[in-house]
XYZ file of C-alpha atoms in Angstrom:
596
model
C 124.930 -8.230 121.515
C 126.703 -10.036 118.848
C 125.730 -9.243 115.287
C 125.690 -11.398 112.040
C 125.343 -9.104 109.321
C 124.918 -10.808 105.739
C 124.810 -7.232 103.765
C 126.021 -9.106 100.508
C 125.606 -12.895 101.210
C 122.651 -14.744 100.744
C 124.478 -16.842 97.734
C 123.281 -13.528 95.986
C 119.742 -12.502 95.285
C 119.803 -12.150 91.955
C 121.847 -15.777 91.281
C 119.514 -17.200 93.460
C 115.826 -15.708 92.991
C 114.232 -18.395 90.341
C 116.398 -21.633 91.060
C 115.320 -24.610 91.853
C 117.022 -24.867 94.894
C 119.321 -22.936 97.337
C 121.640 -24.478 99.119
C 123.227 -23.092 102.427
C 126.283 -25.103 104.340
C 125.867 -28.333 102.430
C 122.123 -28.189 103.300
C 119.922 -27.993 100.535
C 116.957 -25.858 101.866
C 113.992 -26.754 99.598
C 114.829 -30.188 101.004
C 114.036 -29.700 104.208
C 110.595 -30.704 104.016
C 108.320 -29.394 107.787
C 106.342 -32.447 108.934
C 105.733 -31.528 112.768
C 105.569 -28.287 114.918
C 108.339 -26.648 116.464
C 110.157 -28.034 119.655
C 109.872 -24.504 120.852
C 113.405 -25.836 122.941
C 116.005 -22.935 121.667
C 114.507 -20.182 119.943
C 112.556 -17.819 121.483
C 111.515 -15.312 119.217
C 112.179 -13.906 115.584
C 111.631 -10.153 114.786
C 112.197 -7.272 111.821
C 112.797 -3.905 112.252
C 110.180 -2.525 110.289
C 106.092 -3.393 109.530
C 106.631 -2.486 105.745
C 109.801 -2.576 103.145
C 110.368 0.105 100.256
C 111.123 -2.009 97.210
C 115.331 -2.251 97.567
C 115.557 -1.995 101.264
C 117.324 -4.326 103.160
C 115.331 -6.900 106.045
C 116.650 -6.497 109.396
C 116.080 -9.409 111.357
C 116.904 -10.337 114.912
C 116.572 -13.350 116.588
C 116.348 -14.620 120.417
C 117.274 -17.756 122.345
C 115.535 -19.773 125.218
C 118.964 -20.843 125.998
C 122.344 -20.734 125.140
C 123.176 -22.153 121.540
C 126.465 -24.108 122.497
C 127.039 -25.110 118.520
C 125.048 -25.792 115.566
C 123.989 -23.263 112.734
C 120.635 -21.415 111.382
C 119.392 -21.971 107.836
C 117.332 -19.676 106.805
C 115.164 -19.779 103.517
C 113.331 -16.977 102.553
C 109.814 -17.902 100.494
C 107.494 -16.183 98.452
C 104.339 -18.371 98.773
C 105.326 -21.684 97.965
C 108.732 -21.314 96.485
C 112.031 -20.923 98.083
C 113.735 -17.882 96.259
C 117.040 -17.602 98.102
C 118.550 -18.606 101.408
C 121.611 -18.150 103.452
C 123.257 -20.196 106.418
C 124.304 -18.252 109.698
C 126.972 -20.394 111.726
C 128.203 -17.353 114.057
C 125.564 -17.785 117.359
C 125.777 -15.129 119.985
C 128.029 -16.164 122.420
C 125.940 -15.032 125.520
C 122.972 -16.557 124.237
C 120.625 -13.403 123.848
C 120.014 -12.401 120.247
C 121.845 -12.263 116.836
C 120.765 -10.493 113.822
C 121.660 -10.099 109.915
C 120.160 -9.294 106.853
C 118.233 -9.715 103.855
C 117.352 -7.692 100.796
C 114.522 -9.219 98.741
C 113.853 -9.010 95.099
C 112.656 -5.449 93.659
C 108.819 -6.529 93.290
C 106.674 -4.372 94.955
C 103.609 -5.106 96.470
C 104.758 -8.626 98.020
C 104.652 -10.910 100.857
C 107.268 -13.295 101.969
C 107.767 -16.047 104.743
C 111.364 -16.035 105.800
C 111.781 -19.496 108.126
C 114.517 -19.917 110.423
C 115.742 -23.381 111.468
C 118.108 -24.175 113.935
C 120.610 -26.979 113.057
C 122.295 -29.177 115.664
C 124.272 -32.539 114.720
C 122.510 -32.424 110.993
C 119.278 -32.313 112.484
C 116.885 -29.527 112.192
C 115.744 -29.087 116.043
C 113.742 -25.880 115.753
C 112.289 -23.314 113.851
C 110.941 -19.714 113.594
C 108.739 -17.760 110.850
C 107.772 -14.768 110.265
C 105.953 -12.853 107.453
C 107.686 -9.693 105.563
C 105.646 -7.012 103.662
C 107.725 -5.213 100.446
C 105.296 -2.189 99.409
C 106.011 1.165 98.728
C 102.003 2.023 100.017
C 100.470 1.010 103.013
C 97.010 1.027 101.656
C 97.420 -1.460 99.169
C 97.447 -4.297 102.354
C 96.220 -2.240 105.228
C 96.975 -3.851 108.682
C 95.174 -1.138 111.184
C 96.068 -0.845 114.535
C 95.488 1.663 117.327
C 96.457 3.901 119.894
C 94.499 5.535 123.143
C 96.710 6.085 125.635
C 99.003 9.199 126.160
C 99.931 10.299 129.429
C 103.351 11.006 130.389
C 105.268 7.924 129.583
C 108.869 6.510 129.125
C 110.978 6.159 126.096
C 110.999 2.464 127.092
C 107.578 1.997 127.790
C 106.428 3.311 124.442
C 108.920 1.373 121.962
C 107.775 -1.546 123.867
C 104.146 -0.903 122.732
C 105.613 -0.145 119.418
C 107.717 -3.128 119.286
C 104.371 -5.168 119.922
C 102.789 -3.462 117.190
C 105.532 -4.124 114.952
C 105.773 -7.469 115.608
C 102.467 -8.142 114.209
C 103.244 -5.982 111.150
C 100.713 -3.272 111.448
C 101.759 -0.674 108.938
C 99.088 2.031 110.010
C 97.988 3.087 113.792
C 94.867 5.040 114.136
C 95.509 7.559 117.357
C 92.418 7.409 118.936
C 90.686 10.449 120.852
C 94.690 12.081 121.360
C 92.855 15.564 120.605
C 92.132 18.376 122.173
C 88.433 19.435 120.979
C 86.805 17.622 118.110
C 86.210 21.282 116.509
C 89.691 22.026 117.665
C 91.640 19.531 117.904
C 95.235 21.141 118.233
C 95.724 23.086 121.820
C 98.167 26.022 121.215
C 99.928 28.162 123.573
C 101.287 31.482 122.659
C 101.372 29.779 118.901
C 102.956 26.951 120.066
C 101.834 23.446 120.497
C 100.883 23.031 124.022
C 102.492 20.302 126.742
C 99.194 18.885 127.673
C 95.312 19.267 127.227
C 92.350 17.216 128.344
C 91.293 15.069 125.311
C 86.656 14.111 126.106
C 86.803 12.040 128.790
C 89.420 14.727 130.586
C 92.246 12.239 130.185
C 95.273 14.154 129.765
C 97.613 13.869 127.276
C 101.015 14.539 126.682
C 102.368 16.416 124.026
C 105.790 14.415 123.936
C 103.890 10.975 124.242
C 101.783 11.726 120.946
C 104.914 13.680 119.072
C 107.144 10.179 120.561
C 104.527 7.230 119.266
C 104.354 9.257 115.586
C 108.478 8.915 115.669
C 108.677 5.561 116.554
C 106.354 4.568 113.967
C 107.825 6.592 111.736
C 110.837 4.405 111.917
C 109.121 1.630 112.067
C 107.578 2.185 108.415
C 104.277 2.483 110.109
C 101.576 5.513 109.034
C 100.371 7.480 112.033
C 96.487 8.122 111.569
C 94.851 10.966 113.366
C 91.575 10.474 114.361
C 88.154 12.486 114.621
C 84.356 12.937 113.693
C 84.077 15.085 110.103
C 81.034 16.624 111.453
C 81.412 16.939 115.788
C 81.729 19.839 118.060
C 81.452 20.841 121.826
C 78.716 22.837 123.385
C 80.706 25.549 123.610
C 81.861 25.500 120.405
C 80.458 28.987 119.399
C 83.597 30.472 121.524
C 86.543 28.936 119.196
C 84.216 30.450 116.049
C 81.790 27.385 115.247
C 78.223 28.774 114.543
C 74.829 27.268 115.514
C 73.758 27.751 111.836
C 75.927 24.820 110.422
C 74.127 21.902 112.800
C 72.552 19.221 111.951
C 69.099 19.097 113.300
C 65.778 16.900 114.278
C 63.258 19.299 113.460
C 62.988 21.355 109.800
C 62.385 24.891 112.190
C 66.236 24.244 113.446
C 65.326 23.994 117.006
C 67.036 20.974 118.302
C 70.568 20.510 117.142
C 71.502 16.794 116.546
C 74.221 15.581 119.342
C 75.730 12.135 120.644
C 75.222 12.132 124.653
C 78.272 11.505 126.595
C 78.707 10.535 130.422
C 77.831 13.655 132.912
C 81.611 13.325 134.335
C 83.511 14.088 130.326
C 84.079 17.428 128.901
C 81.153 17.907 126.959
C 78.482 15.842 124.556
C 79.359 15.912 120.986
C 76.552 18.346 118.732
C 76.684 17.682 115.010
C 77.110 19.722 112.188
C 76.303 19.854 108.233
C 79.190 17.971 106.515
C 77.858 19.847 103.235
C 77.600 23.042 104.909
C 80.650 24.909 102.985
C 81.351 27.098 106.081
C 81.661 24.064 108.622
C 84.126 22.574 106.141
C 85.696 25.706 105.742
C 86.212 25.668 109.510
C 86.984 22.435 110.512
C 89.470 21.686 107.223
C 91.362 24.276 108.510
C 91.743 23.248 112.085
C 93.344 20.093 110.079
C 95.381 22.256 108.699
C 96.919 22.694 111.783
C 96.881 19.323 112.853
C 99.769 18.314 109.934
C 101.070 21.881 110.499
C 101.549 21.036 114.229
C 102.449 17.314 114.334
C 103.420 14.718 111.936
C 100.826 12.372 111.419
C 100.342 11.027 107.835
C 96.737 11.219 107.365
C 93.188 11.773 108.829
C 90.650 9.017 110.114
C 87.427 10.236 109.727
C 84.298 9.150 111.576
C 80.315 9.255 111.218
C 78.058 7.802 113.484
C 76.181 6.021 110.981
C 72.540 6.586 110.254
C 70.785 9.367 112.337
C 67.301 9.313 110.634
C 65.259 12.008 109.018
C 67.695 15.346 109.663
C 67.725 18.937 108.421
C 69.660 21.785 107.961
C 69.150 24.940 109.661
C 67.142 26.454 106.471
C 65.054 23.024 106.638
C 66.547 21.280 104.081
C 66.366 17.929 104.943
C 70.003 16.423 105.065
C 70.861 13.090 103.138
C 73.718 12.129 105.460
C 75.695 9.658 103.596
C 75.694 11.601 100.490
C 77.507 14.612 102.277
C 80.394 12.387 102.496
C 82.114 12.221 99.310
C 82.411 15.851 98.477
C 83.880 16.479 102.142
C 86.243 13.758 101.626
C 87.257 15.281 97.844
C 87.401 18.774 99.870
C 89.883 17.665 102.484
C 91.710 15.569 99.973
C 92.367 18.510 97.570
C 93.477 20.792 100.740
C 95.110 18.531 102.795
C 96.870 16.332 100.585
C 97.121 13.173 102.858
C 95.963 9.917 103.571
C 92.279 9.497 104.813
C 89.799 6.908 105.810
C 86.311 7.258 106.724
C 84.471 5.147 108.490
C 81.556 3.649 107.242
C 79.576 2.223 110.027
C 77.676 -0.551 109.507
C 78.179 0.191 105.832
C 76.097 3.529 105.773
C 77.531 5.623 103.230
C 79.930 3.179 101.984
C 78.660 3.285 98.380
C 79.527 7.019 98.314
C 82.607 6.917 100.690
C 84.206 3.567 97.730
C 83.794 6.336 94.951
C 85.769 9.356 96.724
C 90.096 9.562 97.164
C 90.441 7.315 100.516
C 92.960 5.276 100.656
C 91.080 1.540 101.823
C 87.720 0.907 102.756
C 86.712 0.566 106.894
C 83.478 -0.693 107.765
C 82.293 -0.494 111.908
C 80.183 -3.838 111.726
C 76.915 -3.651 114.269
C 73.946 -5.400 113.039
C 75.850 -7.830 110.939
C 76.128 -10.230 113.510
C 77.298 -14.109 111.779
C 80.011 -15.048 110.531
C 79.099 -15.020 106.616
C 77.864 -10.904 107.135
C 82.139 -10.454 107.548
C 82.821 -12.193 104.308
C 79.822 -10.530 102.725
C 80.908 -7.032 103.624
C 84.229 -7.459 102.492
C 82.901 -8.804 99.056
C 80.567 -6.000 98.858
C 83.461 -3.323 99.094
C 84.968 -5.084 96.834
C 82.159 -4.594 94.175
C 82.141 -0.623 95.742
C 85.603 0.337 94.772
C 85.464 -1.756 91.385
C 87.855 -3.954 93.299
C 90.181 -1.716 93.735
C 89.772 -0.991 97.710
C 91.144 -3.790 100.251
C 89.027 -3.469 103.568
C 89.337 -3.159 107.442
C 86.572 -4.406 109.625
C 86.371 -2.792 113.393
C 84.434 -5.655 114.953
C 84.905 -5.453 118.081
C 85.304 -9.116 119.844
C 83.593 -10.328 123.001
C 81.478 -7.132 123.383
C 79.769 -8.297 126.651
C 82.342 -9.770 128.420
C 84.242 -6.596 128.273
C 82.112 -5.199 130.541
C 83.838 -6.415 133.328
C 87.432 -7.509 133.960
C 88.417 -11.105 132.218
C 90.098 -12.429 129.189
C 89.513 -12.083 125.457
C 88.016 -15.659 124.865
C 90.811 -17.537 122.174
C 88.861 -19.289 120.159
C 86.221 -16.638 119.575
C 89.157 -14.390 118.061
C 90.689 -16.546 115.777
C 87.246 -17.744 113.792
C 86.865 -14.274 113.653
C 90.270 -13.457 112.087
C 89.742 -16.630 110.178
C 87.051 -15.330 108.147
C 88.068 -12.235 107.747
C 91.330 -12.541 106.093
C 89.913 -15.268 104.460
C 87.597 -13.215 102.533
C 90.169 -10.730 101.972
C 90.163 -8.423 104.590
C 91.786 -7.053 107.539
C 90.988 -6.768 111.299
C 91.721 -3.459 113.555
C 91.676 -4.967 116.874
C 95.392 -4.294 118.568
C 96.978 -1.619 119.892
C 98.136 -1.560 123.857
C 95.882 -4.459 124.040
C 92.817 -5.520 122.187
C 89.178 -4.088 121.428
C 86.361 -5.490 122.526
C 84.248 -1.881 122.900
C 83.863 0.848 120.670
C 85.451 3.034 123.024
C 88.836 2.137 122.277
C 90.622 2.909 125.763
C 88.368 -0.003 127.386
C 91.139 -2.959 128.888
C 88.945 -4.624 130.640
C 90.050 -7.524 129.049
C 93.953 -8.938 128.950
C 94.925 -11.174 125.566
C 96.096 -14.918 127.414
C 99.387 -15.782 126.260
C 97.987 -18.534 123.777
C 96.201 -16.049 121.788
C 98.772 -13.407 121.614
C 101.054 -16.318 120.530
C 98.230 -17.899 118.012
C 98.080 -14.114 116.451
C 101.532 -13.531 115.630
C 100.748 -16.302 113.196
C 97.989 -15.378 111.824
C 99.538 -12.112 110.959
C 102.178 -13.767 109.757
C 100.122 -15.890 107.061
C 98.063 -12.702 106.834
C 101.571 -10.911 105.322
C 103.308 -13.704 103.537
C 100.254 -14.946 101.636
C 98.839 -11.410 101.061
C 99.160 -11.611 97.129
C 96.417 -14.869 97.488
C 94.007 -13.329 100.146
C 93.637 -9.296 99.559
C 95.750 -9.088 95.742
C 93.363 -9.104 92.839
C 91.677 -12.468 93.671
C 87.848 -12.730 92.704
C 85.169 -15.356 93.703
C 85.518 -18.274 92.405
C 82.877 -21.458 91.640
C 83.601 -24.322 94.022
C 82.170 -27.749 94.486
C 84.076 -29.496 96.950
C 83.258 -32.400 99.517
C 84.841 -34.537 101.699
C 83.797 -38.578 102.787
C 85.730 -37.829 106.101
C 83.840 -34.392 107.414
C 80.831 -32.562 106.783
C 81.874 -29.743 103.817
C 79.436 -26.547 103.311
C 79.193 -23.438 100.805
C 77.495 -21.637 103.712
C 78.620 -21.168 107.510
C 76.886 -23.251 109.579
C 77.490 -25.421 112.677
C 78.835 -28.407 112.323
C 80.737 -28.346 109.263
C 83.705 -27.102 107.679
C 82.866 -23.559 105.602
C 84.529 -23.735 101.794
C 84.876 -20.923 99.609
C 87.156 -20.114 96.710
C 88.664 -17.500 95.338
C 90.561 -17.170 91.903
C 93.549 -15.210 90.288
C 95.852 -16.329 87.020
C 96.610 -19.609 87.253
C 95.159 -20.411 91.031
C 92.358 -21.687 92.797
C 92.084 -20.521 96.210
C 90.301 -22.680 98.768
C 89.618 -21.511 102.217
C 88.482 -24.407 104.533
C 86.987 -23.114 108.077
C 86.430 -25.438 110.856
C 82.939 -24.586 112.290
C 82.471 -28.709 113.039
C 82.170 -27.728 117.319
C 81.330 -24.316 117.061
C 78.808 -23.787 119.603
C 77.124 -20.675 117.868
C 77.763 -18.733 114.506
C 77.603 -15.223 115.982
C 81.216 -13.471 114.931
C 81.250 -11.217 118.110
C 81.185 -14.305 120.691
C 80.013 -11.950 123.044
C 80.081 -13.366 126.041
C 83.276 -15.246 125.276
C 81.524 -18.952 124.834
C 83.103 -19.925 121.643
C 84.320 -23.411 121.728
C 87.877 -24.377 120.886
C 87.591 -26.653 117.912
C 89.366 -30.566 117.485
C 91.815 -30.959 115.132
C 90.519 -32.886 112.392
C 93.343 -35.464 110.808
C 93.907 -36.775 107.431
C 90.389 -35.519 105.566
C 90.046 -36.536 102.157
C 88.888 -33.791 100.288
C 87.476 -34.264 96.590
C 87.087 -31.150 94.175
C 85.412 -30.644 90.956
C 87.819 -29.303 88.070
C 88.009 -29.807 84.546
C 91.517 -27.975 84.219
C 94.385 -29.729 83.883
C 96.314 -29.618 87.499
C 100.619 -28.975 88.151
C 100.483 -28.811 91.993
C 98.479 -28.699 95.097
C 99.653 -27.185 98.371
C 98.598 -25.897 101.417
C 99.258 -23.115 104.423
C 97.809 -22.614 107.387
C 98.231 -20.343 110.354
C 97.599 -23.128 113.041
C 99.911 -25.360 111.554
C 103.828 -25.514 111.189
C 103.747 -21.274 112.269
C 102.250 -20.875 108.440
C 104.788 -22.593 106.204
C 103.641 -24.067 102.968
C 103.068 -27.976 102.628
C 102.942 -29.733 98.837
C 100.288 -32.495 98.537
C 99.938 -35.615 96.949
C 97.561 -35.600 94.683
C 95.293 -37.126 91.909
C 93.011 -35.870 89.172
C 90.984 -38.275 86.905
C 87.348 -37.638 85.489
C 86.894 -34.423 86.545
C 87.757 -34.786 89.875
C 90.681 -33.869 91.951
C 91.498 -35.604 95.241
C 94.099 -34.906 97.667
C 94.405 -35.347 101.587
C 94.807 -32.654 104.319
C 97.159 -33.446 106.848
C 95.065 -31.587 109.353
C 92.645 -28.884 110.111
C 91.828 -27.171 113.612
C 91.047 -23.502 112.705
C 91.417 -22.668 108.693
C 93.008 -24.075 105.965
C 94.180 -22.391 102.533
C 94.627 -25.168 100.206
C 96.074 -23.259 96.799
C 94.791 -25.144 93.227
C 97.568 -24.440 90.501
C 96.785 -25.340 86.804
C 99.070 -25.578 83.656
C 99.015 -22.488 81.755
């Protein structure tokens, strides 16, 4: 493989960062203005090395070809939303046609997205072009992009980067391992004080020692966190063996008669009994099996889990139990004695008032009841109003939940609405890992992502990353009264018309335009996969109220021109400002900016 390393180039970061325009090979790059997709005719497909950037570290990018580039050059300009802060040319092409690579190192702000876009020059015309989104923060949980794992038997080298490499590629910077353990109440297997080679996990899938300790590395490199993940209050029926006592349940009855438990399938290892998160002993106990979960392998934090609300429960004195206010003080426990990263999940937001207030690092919400599309938005604002907006959010919502019963395909259009509101309102979506969720039960695969959607969500984590300092950074509701003469506009989600809502930070008005003109139904979880693909709309009009004096009007979308920023025409008299979208199939982000 040939490699086109630009350590220093770039016409310099610091000359260029600020200018009006860059200029690479004669070609001035804020010039070349995108008015049509892709030909999708030479490149193949763009890639970093890492999920996340430290402020100062270099981008490693690498680039394939559908065929072999027999002359021309790359341009690339590198964007941070709108504006084009530095670009280089690349004029050395791989000779065999399989992949070059090089380098950037963007500016020293932390906490920022970029766009880098790649175009391919042939004859002085620009004949294709890649994007892709690049994340500089020095913590993961300011943007969380959650992803998972559930699989670990024995396994290749090869076959686990690839998996890694996938999850890369969509820029998750945190994996939660799902049910890798050995016994809830004991989660690390050791053998003659060692970490043992393999142990049953529930469902008496075995896993591997080496897969786990493998998938932590590779992330590791990657700049991805490595989640471990179990219940804060679960143990087996034998539990009283390994030193768990029947005294710290959780029961149904104030005598302490029944213990509490979640029934599993006859064929798995045991059904899960519940304990006291407040009883001091239990968290005693199962803190310090933790302990030997970071002692033992590297994983960077602890994802916890309820089981939301269980009713009217006691202790074993008969002290009835409020649940979700046993939460904070376990997580402030572990915090203090663990000293990593942790998450709880609040599901269907119970507890999530308490959980906002204690040292997690983002906010995860398991949404059941909540079944339309505005519940997502409403969530997200809600944990916003929780943490004192200070907490970004991850929804589990788990897509297609009746199709996945049996084998099939994740239905496309039922996804992306779904990802459309969500980081539209701020938020992020844990739904990949070795393929997608549609159950609770993360190891389900009953149903394979189509090519068109996988392809469709590598841009929408794209836009998800390079415009993450509009969507998830500080923005606020905003007021909004917009309409259109062209297409039915609505503050609320409804069928048949386009959903607007704003949001609002400095000098910005944020406008989020999703298409719900042919939407069949408005329930997020399509779950029989009968969510209709909707038309692209063409040229709307689209008037706004605004009394603020405007400077510029653009727009991004992840359905359009793989997420790279358009400018609009526009034009603002008596209050009103007018402008014209150049299309709309899924969702639009249409950015306001005033004068100071």
């Amino acid at each position: 493989m040939i490699r086109n390393i630009w350590l220093t180039g770039l016409l310099g970061v610091a000359t260029v960062f600020g200018m009006a325009g860059c200029e690479a090979n004669g070609v001035r790059t804020e010039d070349i203005r995108i008015t049509q997709e892709s030909s999708r005719e030479w490149l193949r497909a763009l890639h970093t090395d890492k999920a996340r950037y430290a402020p100062g570290e270099p981008v490693r990018f690498s680039l394939s070809f559908r065929q072999q580039p027999a002359d021309g050059e790359l341009h690339v300009r590198y964007k941070h939303l709108n504006e084009v802060i530095a670009a280089q040319k690349i004029t050395q092409l791989a000779s065999d046609g399989a992949m070059i690579s090089w380098e950037w190192e963007p500016p020293e702000a932390d906490y920022t997205g970029y766009m880098a876009e790649v175009f391919y020059e042939r004859g002085g015309v620009i004949v294709d072009q890649q994007n892709i989104g690049v994340d500089v923060s020095s913590d993961w949980s300011r943007f969380p992009r959650y992803g998972y794992l559930a699989e670990y038997p024995e396994m290749s080298a090869e076959e686990q980067q690839a998996i890694v490499d996938r999850l890369n590629r969509f820029h998750l910077n945190g994996i939660q391992f799902y049910d890798w353990k050995n016994k809830h109440h004991r989660p690390v297997k050791l053998v003659d004080g060692k970490l043992a080679e393999s142990w049953p996990d529930i469902a008496n899938r075995q896993v591997s020692r080496d897969t786990v300790l493998r998938y932590i590395e590779l992330l590791h490199e990657r700049g991805i966190k490595a989640m471990h993940y179990n219940l804060i209050f679960g143990s087996y029926e034998d539990a009283e063996l390994d030193g768990v006592r029947r005294e710290w349940g959780l029961f149904m009855d104030m005598e302490g008669g029944v213990q509490d438990k979640h029934p599993l399938p006859s064929s798995w290892a045991s059904d899960i009994m519940l304990n006291n998160p407040a009883n001091q002993e239990w968290q005693e106990y199962i803190i310090g099996q933790h302990r030997d979960v970071f002692t033992y392998l590297p994983f960077d934090g602890w994802h916890m889990d309820q089981l939301g609300d269980r009713g009217v429960r006691w202790d074993f004195e008969g002290n009835r139990v409020h649940l979700d206010q046993t939460y904070r003080p376990f997580i402030e426990r572990a915090k203090e004695e663990l000293g990593v990263s942790i998450v709880l999940n609040a599901v269907d937001q119970y507890g999530q008032p308490h959980i906002a207030q204690a040292p997690v690092d983002f906010l995860y919400t398991e949404v059941w009841s909540m079944k339309h599309y505005r519940n997502l938005k409403d969530i997200i604002e809600t944990n916003w109003n929780y943490s004192g907006y200070r907490l970004n959010s991850v929804l589990a919502a788990y897509m297609n939940y009746a199709l996945a019963d049996g084998r099939g395909e994740f239905n496309t259009p039922g996804v992306l609405l779904t990802d459309a509101v969500i980081f539209a309102s701020g938020g992020a979506h844990i739904e990949l890992g070795e393929s997608m969720l549609g159950k609770e039960y993360f190891p389900n695969r009953n149903l394979t992502v189509p090519d068109l959607l996988y392809e469709r969500l590598v841009h929408y984590y794209d836009f998800l990353v390079a415009y993450q300092n509009l969507l998830r950074d500080g923005v606020k509701p905003a007021g909004l009264d917009v309409a259109s003469d062209d297409i039915a506009v609505s503050d609320r989600a409804e069928r048949g018309a386009v959903w607007a809502f704003a949001r609002e930070k400095e000098d910005r008005l944020i406008v989020h335009l999703i298409n719900f003109t042919d939407a069949v139904h408005m329930d997020w979880q399509d779950s029989h996969g009968m969510q209709t693909e909707p038309a692209v709309r063409t040229d709307l009009r689209i008037r706004l109220e605004t009394s603020r004096e405007v400077s510029r009007v653009w727009m991004a979308s992840p359905d359009r021109l793989q997420g790279s920023a358009q400018p609009l025409d526009f034009r603002q008299n008596d209050g009103n400002l007018e402008f014209t979208l150049p299309s709309l199939k899924y969702w639009d982000m249409v950015v306001v900016e005033y004068n100071g």
